mmCIF file of C-alpha atoms and ligand atoms in Angstrom:
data_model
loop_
_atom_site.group_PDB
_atom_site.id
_atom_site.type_symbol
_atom_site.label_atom_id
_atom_site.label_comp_id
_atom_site.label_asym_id
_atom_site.label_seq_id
_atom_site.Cartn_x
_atom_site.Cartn_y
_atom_site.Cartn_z
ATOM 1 C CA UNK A 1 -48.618 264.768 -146.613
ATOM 2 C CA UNK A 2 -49.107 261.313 -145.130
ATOM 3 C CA UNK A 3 -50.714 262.557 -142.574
ATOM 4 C CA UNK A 4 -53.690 264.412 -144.527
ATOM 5 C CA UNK A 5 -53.897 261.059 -147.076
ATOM 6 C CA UNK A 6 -54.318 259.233 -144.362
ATOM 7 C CA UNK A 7 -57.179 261.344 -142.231
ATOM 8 C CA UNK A 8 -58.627 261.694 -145.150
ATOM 9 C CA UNK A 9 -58.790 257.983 -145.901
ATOM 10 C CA UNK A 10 -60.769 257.291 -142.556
ATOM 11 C CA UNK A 11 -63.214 260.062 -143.923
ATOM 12 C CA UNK A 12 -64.017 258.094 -146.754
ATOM 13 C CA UNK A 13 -63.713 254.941 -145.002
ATOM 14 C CA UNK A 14 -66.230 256.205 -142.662
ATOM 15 C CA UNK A 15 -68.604 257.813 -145.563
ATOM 16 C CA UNK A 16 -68.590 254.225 -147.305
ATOM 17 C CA UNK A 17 -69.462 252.618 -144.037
ATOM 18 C CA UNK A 18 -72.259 255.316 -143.690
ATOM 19 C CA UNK A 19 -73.636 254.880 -146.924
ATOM 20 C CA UNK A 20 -73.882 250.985 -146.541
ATOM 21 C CA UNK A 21 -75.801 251.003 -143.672
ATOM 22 C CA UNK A 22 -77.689 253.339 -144.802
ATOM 23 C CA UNK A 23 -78.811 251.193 -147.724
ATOM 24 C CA UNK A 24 -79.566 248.490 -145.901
ATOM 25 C CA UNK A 25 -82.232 250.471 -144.450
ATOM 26 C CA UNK A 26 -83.756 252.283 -147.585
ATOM 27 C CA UNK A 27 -82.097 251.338 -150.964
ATOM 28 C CA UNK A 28 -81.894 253.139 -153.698
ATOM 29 C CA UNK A 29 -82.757 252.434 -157.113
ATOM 30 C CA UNK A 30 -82.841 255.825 -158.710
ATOM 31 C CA UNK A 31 -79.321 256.278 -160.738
ATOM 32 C CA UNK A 32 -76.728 258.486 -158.476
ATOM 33 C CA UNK A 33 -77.488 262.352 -158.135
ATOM 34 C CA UNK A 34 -80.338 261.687 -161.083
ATOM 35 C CA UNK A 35 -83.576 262.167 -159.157
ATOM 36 C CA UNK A 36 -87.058 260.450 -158.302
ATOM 37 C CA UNK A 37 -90.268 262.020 -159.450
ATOM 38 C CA UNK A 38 -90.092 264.145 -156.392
ATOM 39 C CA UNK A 39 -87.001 265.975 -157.323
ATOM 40 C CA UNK A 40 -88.133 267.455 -160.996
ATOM 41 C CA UNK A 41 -85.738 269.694 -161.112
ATOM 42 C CA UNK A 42 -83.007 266.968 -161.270
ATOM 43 C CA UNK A 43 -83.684 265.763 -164.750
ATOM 44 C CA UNK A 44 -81.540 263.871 -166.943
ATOM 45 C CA UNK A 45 -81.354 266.859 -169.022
ATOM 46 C CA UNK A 46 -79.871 268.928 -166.256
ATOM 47 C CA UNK A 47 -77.802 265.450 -165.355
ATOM 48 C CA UNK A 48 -76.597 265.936 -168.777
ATOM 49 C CA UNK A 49 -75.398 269.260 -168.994
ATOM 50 C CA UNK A 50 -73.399 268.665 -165.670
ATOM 51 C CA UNK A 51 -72.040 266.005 -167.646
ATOM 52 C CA UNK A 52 -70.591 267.451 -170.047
ATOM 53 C CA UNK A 53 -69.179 270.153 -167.996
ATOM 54 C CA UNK A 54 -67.484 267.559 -166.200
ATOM 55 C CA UNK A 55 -66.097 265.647 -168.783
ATOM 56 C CA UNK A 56 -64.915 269.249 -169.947
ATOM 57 C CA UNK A 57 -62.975 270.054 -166.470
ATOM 58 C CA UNK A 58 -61.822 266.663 -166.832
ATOM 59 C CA UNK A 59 -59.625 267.580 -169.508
ATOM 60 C CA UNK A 60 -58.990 264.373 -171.081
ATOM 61 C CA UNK A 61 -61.435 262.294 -173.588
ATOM 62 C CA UNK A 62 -63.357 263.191 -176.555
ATOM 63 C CA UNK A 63 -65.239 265.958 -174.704
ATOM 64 C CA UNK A 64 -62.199 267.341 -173.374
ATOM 65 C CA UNK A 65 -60.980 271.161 -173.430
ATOM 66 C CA UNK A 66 -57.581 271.812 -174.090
ATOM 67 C CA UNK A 67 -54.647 273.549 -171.493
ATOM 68 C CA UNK A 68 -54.221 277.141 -172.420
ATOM 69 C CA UNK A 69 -51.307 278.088 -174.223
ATOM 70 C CA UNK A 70 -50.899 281.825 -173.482
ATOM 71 C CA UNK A 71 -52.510 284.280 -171.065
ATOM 72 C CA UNK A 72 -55.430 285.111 -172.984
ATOM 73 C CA UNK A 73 -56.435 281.323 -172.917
ATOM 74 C CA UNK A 74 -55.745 281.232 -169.342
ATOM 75 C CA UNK A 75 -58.143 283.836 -168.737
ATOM 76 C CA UNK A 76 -61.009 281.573 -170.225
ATOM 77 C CA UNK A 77 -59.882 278.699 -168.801
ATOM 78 C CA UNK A 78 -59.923 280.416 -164.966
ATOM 79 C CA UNK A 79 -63.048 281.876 -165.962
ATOM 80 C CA UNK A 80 -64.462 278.408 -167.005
ATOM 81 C CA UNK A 81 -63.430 276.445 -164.553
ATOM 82 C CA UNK A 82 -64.932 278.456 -162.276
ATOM 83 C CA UNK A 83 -68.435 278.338 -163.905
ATOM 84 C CA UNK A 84 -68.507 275.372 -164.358
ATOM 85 C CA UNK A 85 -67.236 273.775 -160.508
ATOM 86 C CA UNK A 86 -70.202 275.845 -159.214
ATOM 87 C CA UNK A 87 -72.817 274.754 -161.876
ATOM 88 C CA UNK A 88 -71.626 270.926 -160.046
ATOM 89 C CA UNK A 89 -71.876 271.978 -157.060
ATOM 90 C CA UNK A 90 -75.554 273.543 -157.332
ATOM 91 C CA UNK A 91 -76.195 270.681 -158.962
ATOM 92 C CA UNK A 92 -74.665 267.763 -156.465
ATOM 93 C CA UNK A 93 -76.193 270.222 -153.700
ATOM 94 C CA UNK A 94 -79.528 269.702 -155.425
ATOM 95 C CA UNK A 95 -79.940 265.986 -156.155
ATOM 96 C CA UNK A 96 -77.159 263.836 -154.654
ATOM 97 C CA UNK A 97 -78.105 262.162 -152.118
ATOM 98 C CA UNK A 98 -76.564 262.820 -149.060
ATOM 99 C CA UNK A 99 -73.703 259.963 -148.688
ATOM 100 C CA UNK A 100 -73.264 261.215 -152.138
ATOM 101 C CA UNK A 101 -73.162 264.535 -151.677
ATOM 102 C CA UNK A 102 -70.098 263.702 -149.124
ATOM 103 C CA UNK A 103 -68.063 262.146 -151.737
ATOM 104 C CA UNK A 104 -68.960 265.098 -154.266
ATOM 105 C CA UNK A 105 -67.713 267.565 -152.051
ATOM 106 C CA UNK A 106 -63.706 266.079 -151.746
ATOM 107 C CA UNK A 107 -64.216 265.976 -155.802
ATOM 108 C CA UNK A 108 -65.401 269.898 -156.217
ATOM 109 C CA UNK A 109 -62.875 270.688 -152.782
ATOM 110 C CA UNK A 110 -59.653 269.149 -155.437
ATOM 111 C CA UNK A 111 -61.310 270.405 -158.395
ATOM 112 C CA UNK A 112 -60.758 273.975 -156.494
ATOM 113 C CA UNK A 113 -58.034 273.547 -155.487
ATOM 114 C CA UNK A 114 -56.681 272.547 -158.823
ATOM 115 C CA UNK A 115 -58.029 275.563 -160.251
ATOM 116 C CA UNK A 116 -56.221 277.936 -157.798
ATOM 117 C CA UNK A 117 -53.111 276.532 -158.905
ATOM 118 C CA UNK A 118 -52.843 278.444 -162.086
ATOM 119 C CA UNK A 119 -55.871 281.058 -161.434
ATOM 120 C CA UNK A 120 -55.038 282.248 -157.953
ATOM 121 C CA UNK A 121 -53.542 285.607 -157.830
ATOM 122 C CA UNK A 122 -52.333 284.905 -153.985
ATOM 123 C CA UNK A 123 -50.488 281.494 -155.222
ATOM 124 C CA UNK A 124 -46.907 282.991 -154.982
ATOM 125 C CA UNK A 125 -45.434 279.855 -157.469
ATOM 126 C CA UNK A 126 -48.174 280.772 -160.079
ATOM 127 C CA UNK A 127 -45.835 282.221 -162.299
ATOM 128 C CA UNK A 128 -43.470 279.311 -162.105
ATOM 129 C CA UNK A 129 -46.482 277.068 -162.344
ATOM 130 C CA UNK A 130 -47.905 278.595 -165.696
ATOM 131 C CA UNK A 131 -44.678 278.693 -167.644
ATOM 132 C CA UNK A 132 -44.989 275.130 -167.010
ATOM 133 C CA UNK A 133 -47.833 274.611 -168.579
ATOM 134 C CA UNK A 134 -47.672 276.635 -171.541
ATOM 135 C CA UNK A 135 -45.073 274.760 -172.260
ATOM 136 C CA UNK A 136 -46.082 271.600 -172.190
ATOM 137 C CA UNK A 137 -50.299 272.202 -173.143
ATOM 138 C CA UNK A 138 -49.188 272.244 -176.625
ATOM 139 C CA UNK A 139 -48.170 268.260 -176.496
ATOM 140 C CA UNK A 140 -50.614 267.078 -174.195
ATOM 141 C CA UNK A 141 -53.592 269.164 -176.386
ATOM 142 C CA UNK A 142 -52.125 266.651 -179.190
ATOM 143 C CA UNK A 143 -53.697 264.025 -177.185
ATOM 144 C CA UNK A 144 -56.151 264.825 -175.350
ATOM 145 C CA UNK A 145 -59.051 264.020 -177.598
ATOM 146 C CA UNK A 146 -57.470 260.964 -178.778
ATOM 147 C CA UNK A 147 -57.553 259.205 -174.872
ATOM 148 C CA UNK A 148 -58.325 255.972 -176.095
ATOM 149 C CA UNK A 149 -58.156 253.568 -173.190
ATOM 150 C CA UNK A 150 -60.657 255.615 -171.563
ATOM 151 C CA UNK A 151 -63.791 254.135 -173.460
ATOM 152 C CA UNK A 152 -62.130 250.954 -172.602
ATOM 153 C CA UNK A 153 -62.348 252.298 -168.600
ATOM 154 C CA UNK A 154 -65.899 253.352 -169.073
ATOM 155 C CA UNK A 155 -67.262 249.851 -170.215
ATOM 156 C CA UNK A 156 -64.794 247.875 -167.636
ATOM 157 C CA UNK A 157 -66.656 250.206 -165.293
ATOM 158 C CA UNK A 158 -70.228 249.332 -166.251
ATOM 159 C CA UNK A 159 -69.265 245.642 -166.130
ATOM 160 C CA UNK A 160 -67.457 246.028 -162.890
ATOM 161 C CA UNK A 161 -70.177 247.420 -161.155
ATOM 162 C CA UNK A 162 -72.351 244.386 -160.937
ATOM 163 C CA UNK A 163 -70.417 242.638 -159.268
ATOM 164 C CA UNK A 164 -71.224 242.043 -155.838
ATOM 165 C CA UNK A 165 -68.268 242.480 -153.722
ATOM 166 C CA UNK A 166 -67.931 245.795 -153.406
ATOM 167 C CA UNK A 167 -64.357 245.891 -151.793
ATOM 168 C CA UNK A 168 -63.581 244.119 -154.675
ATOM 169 C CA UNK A 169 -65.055 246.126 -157.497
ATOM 170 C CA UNK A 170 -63.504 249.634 -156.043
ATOM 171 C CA UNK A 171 -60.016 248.020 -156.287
ATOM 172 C CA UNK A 172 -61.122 247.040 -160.042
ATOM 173 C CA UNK A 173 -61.923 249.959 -160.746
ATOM 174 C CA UNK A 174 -58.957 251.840 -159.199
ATOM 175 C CA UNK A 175 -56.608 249.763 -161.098
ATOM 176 C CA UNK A 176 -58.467 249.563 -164.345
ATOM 177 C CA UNK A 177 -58.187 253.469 -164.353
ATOM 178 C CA UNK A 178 -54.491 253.276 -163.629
ATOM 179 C CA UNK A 179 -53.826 251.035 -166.276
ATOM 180 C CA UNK A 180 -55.348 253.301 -168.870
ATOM 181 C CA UNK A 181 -53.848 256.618 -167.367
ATOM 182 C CA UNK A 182 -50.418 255.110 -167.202
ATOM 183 C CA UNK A 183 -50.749 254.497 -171.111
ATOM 184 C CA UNK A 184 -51.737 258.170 -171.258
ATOM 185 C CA UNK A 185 -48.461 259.195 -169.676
ATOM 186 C CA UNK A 186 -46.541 256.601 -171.653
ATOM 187 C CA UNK A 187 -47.663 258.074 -174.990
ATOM 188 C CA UNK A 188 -46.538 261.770 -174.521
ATOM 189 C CA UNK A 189 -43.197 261.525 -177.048
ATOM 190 C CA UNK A 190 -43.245 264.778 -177.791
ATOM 191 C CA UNK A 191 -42.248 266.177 -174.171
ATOM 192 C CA UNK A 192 -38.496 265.931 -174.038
ATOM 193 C CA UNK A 193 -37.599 267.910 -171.217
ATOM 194 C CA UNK A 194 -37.755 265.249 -167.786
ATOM 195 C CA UNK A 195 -38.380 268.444 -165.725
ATOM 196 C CA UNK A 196 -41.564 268.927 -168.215
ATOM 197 C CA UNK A 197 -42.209 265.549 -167.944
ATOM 198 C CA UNK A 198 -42.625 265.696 -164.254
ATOM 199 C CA UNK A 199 -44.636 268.387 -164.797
ATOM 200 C CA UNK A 200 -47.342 267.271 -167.439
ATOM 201 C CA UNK A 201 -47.724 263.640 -165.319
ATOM 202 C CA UNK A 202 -48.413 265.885 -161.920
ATOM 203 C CA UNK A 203 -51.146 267.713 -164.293
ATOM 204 C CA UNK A 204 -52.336 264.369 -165.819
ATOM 205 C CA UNK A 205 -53.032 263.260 -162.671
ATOM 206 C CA UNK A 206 -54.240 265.598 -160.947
ATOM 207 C CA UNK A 207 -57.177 266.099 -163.051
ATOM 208 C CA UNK A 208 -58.919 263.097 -161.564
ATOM 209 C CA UNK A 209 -59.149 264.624 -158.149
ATOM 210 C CA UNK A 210 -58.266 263.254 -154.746
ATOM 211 C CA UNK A 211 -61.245 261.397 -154.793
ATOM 212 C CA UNK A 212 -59.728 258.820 -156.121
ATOM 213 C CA UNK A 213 -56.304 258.801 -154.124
ATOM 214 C CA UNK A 214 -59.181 258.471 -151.374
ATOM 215 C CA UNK A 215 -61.077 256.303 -152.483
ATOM 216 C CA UNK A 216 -58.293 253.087 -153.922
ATOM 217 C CA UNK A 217 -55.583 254.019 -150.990
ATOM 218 C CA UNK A 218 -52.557 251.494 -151.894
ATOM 219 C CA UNK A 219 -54.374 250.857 -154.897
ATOM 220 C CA UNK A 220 -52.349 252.999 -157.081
ATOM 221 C CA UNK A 221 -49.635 253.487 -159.315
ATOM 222 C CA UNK A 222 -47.001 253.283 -156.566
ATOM 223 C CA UNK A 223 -47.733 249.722 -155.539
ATOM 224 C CA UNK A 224 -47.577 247.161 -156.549
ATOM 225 C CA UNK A 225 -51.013 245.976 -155.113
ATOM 226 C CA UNK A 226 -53.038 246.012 -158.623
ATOM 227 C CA UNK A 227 -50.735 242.820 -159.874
ATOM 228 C CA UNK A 228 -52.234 241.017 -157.289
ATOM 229 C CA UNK A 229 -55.864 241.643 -157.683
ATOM 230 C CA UNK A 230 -58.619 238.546 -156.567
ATOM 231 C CA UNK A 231 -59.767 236.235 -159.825
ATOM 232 C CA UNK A 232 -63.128 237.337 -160.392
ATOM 233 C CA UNK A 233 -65.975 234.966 -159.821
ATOM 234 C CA UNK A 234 -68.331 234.585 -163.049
ATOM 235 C CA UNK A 235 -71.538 234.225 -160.721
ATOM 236 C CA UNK A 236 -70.966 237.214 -158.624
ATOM 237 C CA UNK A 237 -72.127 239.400 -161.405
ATOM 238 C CA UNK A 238 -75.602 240.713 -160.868
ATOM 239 C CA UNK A 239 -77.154 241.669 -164.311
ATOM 240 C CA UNK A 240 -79.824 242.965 -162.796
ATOM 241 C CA UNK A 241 -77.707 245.883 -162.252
ATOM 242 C CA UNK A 242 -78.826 248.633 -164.936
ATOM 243 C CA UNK A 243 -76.353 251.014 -165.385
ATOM 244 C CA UNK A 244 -77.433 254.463 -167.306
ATOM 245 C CA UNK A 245 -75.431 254.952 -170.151
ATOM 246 C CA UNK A 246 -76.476 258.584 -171.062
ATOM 247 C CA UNK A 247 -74.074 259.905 -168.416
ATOM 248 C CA UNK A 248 -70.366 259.452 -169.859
ATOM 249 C CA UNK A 249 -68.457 261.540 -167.455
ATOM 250 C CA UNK A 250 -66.075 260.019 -164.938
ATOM 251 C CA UNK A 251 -67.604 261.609 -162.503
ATOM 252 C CA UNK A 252 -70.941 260.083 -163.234
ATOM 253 C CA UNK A 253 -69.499 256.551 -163.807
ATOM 254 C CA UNK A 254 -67.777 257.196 -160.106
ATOM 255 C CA UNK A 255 -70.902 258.170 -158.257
ATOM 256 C CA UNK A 256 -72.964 255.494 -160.024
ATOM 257 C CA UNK A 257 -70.343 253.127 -158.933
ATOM 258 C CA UNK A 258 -70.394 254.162 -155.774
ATOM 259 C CA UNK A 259 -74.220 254.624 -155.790
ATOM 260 C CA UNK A 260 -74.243 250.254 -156.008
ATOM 261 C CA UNK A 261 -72.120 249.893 -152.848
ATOM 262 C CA UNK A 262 -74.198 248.023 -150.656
ATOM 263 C CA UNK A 263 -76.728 246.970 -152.364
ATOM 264 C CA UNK A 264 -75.245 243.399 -152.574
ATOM 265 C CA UNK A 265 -76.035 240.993 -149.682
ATOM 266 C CA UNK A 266 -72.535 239.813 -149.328
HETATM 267 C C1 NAG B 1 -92.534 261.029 -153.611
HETATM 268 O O1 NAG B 1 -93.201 261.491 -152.450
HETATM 269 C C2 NAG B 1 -94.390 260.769 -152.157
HETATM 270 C C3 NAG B 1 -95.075 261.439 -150.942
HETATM 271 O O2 NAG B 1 -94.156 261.934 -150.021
HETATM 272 C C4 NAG B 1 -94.040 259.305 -151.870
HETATM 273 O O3 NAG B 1 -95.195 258.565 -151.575
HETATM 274 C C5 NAG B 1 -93.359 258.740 -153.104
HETATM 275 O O4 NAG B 1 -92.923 257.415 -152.845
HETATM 276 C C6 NAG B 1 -92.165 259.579 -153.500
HETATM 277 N N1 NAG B 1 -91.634 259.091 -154.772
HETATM 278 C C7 NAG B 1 -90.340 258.849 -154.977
HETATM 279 C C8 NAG B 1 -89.981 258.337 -156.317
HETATM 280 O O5 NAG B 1 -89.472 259.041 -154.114
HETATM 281 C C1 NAG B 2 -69.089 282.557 -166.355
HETATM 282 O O1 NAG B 2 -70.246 283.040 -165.722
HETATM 283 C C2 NAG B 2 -70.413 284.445 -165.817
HETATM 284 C C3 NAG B 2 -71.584 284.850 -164.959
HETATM 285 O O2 NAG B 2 -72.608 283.914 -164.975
HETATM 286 C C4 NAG B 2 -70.602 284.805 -167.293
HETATM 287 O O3 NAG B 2 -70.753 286.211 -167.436
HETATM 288 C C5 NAG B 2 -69.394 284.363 -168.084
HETATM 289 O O4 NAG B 2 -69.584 284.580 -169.467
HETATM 290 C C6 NAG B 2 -69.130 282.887 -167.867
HETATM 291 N N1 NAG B 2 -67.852 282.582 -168.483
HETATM 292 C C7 NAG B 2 -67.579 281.429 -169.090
HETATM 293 C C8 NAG B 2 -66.231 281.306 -169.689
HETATM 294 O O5 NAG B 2 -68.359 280.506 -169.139
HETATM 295 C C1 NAG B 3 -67.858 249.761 -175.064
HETATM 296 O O1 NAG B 3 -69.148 249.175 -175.067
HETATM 297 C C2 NAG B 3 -69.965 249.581 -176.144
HETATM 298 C C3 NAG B 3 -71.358 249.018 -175.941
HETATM 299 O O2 NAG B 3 -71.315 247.709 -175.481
HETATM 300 C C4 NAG B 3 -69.315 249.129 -177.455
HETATM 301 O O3 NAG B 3 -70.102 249.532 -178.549
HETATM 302 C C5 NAG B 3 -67.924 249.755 -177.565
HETATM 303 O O4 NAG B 3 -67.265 249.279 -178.715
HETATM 304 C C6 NAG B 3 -67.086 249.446 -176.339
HETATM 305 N N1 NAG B 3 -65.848 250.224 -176.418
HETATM 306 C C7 NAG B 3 -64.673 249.753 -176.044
HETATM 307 C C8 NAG B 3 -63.510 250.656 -176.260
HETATM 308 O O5 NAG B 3 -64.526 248.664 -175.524
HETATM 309 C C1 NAG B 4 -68.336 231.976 -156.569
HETATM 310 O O1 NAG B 4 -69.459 232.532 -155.930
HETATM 311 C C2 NAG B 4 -70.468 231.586 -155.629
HETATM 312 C C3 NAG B 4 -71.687 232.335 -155.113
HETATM 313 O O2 NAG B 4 -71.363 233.126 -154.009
HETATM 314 C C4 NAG B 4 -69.896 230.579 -154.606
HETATM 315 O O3 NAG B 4 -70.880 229.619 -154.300
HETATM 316 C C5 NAG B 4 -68.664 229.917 -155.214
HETATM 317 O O4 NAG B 4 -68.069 229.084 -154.254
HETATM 318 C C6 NAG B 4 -67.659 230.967 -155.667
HETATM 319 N N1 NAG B 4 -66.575 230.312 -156.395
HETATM 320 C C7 NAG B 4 -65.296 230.534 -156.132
HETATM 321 C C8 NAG B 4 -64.315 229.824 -156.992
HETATM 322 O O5 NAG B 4 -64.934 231.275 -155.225
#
């Protein structure tokens, strides 16, 4: 387990590197994954509509879908899933750039491999797995729509990005987003059961990929590294920064975030 966190830390490490040197040489302006003039099939209207699928597979928000309850709503939620990952990936193969494109792939790879969980026939826990979550979709679909922190996120993200340090707005970032999701899990009452507790938090946090486990290392919920952030420094921000707000999906906010590393002279 260590072991494949930690090789796949170096990836990203190494993909980061990349993409900074990279944009020393040729930087981009263009918003992440949304193209130039010479890519007119990447619109923002086809930006948009991978948008929203994300923020659907994402589970939690206002354009959420819920957990099924019973087999028949498992069926359309394999089904979807499955759509939907490959309408991303055409998409990310299509108009991310290529250091993006690296970072999209370990997102659609977890994404997958979340899916498989409770849609895989060959998974020989499955069964185990989806009693699990039958029982506990019913609380958590309470919720789901109602994720309030995570407009909160969304605009500490937009701020956050301007800022030119870019070790220090990933960590931001990373801890902003555990702040909110720990609130999440907090605010689940109506799960009793610690077993189905266990559970629904596993399921919870899954759903924002390994990306992110990638992407903050330490930076998470089991250190204690996010009471210790850096004081921000007022004149680091770079206004300048435009940040397009007609993507809301995490996934957007992430590569856009991701799409400003190294384009501060540090
Ligand atoms: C599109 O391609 C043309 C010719 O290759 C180039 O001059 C132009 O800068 C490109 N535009 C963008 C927005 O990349
Ligand atoms: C998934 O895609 C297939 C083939 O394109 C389509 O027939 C099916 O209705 C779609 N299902 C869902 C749930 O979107
Ligand atoms: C986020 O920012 C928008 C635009 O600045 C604002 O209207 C909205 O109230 C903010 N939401 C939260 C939860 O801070
Ligand atoms: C804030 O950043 C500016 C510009 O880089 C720098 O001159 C200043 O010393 C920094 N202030 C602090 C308190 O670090």
């Amino acid at each position: 387990m260590n072991s494949v966190r930690f090789h796949h830390s170096v990836i990203i490490m190494i993909v980061i590197v990349f993409m900074v040197l990279l944009c020393d040489l040729n930087c981009q302006t263009n918003a992440a994954c949304i193209s130039n003039a010479n890519k007119s099939k990447c619109s923002i209207k086809y930006a948009q509509e991978i948008d929203l699928y994300a923020s659907r597979i994402a589970n939690v928000g206002k354009r959420g879908r819920f957990f099924p309850k019973n087999t028949i709503e498992l069926e359309q939620f394999c089904m979807e899933s499955k759509n939907m990952t490959n309408s991303m990936e055409n998409y990310m193969k299509q108009c991310c750039e290529r250091e993006l494109g690296h970072v999209a792939k370990i997102y659609l790879y977890s994404l997958r491999k979340n899916t498989k969980t409770f849609c895989s026939k060959r998974n020989n826990k499955r069964s185990a797995m989806i009693a699990k979550l039958f029982a506990v979709a019913p609380c958590i679909n309470q919720k789901i729509r109602d994720f309030q922190c995570l407009a909160r996120f969304k605009n500490q993200t937009r701020q956050i990005m301007q800022y030119r340090d870019d070790k220090e707005k990933i960590r931001r970032s990373c801890c902003d987003w555990i702040e909110c999701e720990e609130q999440f899990i907090n605010d689940l009452p109506c799960i009793n059961d610690e077993q189905h507790r266990e559970f629904a938090v596993d399921l919870l946090r899954s759903s924002r990929g390994d990306t992110q486990r990638f992407l903050c290392g330490d930076f998470d919920e089991t250190s204690d590294q996010c009471d210790h952030l850096k004081r921000l420094n007022s004149s680091l921000f770079d206004p300048k920064m435009r940040i397009d707000s007609r993507l809301e999906s995490l996934v957007f906010i992430g590569l856009h975030l991701l799409d400003t590393i190294g384009q501060n002279p540090t």
